[in-house]
PDB file of C-alpha atoms in Angstrom:
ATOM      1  CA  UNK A 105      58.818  22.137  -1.416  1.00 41.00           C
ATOM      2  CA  UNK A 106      61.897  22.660  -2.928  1.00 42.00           C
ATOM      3  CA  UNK A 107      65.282  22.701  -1.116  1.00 37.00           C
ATOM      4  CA  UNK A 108      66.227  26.797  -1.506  1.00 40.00           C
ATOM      5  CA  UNK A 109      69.631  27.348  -2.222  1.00 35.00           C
ATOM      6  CA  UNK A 110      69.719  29.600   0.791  1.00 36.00           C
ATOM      7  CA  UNK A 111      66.505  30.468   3.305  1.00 40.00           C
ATOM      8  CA  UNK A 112      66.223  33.488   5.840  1.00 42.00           C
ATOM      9  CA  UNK A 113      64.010  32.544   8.462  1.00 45.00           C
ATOM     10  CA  UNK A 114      61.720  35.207  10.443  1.00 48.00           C
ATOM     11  CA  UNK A 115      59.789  33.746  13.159  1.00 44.00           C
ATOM     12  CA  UNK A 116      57.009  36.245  13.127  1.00 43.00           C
ATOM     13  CA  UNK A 117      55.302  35.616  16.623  1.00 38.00           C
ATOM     14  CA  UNK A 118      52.442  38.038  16.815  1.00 35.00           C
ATOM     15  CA  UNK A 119      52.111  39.691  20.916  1.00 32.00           C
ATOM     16  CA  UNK A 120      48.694  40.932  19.916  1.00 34.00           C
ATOM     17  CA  UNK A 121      45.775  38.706  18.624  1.00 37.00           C
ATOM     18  CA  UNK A 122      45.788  39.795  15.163  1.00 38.00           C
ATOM     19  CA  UNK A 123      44.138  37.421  12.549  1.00 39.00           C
ATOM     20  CA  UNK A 124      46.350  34.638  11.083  1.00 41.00           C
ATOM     21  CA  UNK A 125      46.569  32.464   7.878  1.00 41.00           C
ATOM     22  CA  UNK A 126      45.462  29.304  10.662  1.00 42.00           C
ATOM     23  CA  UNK A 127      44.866  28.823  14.416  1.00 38.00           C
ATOM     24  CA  UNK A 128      48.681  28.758  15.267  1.00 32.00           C
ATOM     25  CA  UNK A 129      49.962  31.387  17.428  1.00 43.00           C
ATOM     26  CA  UNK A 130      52.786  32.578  14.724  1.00 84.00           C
ATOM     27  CA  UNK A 131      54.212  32.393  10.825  1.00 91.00           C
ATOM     28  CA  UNK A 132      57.484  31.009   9.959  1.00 93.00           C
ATOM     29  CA  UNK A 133      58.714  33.262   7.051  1.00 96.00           C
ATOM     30  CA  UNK A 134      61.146  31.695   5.086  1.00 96.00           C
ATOM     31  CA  UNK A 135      62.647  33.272   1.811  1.00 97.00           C
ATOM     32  CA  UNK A 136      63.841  31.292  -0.608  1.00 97.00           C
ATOM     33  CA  UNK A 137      66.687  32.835  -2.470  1.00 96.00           C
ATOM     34  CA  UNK A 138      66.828  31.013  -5.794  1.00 96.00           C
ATOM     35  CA  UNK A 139      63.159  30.720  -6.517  1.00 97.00           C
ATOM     36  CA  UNK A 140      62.330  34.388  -5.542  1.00 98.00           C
ATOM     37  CA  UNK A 141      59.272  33.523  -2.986  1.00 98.00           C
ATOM     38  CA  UNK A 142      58.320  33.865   0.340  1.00 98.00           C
ATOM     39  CA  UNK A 143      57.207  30.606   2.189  1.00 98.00           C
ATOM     40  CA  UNK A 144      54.305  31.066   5.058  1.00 96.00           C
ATOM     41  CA  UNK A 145      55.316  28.204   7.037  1.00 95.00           C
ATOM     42  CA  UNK A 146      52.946  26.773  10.177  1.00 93.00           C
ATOM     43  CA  UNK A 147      55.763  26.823  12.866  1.00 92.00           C
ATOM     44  CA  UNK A 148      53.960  23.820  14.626  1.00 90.00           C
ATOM     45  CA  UNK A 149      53.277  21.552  12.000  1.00 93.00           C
ATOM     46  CA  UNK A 150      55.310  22.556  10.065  1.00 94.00           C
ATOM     47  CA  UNK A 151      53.014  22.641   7.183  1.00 95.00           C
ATOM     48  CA  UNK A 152      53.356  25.450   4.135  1.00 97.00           C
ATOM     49  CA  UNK A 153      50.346  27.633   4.057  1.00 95.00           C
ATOM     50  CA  UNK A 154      51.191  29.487   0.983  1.00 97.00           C
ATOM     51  CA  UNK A 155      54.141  30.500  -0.930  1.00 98.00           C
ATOM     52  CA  UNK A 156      54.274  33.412  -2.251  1.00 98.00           C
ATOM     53  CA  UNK A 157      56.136  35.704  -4.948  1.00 98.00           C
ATOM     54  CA  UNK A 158      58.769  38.298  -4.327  1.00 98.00           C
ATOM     55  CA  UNK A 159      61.093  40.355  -6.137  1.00 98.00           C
ATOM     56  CA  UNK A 160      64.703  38.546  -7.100  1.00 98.00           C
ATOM     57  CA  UNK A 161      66.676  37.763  -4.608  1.00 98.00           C
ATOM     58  CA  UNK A 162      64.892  38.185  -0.752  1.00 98.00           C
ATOM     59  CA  UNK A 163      67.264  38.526   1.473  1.00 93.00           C
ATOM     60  CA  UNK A 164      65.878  39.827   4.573  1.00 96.00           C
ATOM     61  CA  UNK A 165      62.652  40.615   6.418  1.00 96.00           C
ATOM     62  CA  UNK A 166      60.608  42.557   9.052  1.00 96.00           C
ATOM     63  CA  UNK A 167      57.688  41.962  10.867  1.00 95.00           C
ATOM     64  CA  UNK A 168      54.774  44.626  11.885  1.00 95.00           C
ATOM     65  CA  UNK A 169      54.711  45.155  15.417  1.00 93.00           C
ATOM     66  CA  UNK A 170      51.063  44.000  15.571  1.00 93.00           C
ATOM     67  CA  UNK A 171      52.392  41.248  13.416  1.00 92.00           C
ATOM     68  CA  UNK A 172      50.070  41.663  10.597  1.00 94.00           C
ATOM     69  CA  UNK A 173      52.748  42.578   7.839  1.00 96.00           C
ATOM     70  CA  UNK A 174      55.928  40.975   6.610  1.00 97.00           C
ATOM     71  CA  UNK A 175      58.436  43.724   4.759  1.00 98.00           C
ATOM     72  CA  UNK A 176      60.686  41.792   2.605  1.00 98.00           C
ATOM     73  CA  UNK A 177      63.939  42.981   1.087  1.00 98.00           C
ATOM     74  CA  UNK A 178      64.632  41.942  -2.890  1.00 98.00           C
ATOM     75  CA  UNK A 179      68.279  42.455  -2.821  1.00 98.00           C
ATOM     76  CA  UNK A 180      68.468  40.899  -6.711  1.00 97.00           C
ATOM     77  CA  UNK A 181      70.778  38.482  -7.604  1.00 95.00           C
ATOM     78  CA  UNK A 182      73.285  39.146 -10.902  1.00 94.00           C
ATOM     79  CA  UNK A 183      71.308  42.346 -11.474  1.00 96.00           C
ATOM     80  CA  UNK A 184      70.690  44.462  -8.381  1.00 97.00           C
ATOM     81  CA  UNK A 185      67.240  44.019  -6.838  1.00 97.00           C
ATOM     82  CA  UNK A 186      65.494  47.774  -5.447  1.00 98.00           C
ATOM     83  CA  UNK A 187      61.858  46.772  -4.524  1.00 98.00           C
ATOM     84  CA  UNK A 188      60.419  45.766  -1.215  1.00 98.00           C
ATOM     85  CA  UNK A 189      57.925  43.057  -1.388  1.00 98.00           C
ATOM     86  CA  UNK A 190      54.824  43.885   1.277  1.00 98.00           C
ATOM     87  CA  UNK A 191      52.848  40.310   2.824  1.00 97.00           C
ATOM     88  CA  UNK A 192      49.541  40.733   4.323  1.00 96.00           C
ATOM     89  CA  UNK A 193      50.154  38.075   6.739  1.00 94.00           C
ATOM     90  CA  UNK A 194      46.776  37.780   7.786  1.00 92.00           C
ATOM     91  CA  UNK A 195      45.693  37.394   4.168  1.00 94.00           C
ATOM     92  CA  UNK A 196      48.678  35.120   3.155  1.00 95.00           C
ATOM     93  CA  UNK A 197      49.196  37.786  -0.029  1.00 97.00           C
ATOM     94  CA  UNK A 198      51.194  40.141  -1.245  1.00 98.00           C
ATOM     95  CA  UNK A 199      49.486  43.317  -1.061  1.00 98.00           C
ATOM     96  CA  UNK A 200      52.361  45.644  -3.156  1.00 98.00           C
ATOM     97  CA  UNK A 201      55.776  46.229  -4.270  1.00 98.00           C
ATOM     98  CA  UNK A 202      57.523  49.144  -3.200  1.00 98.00           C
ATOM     99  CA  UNK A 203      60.140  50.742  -5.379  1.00 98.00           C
ATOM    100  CA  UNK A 204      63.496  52.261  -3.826  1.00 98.00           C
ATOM    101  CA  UNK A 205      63.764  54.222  -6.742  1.00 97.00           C
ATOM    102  CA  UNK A 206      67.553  54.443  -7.348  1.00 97.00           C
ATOM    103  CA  UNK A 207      68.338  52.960  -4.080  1.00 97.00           C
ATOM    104  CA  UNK A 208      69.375  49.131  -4.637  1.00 97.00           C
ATOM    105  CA  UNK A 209      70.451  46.151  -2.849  1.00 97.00           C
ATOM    106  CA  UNK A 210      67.982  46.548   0.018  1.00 97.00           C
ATOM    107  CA  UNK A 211      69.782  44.405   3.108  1.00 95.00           C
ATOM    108  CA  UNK A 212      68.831  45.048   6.438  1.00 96.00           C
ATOM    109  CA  UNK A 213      65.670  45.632   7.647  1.00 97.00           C
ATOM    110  CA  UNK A 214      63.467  46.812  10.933  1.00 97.00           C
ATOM    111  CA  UNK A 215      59.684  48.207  11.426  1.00 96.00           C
ATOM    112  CA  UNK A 216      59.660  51.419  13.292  1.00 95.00           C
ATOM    113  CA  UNK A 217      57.474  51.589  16.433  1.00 94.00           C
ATOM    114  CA  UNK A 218      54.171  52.897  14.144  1.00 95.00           C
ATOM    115  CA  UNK A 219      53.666  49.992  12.386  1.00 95.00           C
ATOM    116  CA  UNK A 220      53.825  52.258   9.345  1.00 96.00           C
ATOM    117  CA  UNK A 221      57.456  52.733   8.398  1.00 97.00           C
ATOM    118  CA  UNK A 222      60.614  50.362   7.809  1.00 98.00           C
ATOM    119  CA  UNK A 223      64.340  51.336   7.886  1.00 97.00           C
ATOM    120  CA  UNK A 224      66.688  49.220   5.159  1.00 98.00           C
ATOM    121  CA  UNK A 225      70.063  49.723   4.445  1.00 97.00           C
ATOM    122  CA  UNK A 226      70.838  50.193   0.684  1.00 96.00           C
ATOM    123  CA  UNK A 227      74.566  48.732  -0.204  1.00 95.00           C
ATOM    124  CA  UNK A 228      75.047  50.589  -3.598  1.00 94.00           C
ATOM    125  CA  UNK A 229      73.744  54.282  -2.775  1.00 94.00           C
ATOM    126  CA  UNK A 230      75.039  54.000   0.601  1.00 95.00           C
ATOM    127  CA  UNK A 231      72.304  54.985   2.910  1.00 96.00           C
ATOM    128  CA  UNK A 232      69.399  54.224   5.280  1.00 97.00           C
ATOM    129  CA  UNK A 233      65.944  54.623   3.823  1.00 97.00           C
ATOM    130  CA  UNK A 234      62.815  55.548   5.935  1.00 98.00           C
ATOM    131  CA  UNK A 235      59.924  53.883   3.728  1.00 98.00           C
ATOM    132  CA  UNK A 236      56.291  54.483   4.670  1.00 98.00           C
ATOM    133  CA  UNK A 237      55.317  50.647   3.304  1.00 97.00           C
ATOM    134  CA  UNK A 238      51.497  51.709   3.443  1.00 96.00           C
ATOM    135  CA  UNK A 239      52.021  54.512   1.021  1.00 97.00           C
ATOM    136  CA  UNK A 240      54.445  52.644  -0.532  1.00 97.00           C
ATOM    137  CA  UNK A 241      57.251  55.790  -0.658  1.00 97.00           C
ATOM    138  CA  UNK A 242      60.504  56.484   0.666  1.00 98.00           C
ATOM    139  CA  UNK A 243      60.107  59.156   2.636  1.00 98.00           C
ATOM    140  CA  UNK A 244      63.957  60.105   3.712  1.00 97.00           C
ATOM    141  CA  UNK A 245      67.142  59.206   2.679  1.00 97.00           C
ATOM    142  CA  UNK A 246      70.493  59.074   5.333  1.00 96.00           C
ATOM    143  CA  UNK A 247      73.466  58.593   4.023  1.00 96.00           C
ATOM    144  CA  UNK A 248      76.136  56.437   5.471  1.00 94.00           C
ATOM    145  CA  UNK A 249      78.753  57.269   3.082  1.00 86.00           C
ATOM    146  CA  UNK A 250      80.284  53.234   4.501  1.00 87.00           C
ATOM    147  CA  UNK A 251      81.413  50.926   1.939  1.00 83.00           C
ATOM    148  CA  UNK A 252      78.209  48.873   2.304  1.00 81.00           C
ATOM    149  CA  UNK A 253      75.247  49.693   4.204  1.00 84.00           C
ATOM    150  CA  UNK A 254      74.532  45.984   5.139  1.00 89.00           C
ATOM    151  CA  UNK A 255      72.659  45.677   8.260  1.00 92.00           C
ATOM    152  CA  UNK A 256      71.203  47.904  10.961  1.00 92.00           C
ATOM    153  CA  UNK A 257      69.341  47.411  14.437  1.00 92.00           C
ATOM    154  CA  UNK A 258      66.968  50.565  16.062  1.00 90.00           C
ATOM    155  CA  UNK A 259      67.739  51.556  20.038  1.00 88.00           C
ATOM    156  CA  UNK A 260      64.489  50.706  21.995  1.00 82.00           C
ATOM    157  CA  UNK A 261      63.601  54.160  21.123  1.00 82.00           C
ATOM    158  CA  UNK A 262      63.442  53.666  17.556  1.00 77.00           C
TER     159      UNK A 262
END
């Protein structure tokens, strides 16, 4: 495997007993920048299961609560990225690509409590999308009116 330019790493360390790519209790997600792919990485031997594509540019990523879907965030690199790339983790595929719609530069990133919806920060429209990932929509649009919506964290409460 090539050396990415720059990696995010999500430890996605599933509570419940959902299905996995292998025996191991977890995926190590990393993103590779540069090549535009998402590695599925056996935390304990290290060993790639599968890479796989994303948009240009992942940046970030979220985890299901069940831990059975990866959300990643194309953030583009000279041109501005607006998709989210959805993992079936249990799968090891890419199951679809979401479209922001004008929204770009999708940063931060966090699953809601369903298991159904993300929240991610778009820098150039200024706002917080609500994205229902299995219908593949945004559903609601908050804006921020900040300089750059960059990152984000939900209270316990969501």
């Amino acid at each position: 495997m090539a050396t990415p330019l720059l990696a995010t790493l999500l430890l996605a360390l599933s509570q419940a007993e959902a299905p996995s790519p292998s025996d191991a209790a977890g995926t190590l997600i990393v993103l590779n920048t540069s090549e535009a792919t998402a590695a599925l990485v056996d935390p304990a031997t290290g060993e790639v299961r599968r890479t796989l594509p994303t948009g240009a540019g992942p940046h970030e990523a979220a985890v299901s609560p069940d831990g059975r879907t990866a959300v990643v965030c194309d953030y583009g690199q000279q041109e501005p990225g607006g998709t989210l790339t959805v993992i079936d983790l249990a799968e090891a595929a890419v199951v679809r690509t979401v479209s922001l719609g004008e929204h770009r530069r999708p940063h931060g990133i966090e699953y809601q409590a369903d298991g159904r919806h993300v929240v991610v920060t778009s820098e150039t429209s200024r706002a917080i999308l609500r994205v229902d990932v299995v219908a593949g929509e945004v559903t609601d649009v908050f804006p921020t009116e900040a300089a750059a919506s960059h990152m984000l964290a939900l209270s316990a409460d969501g």
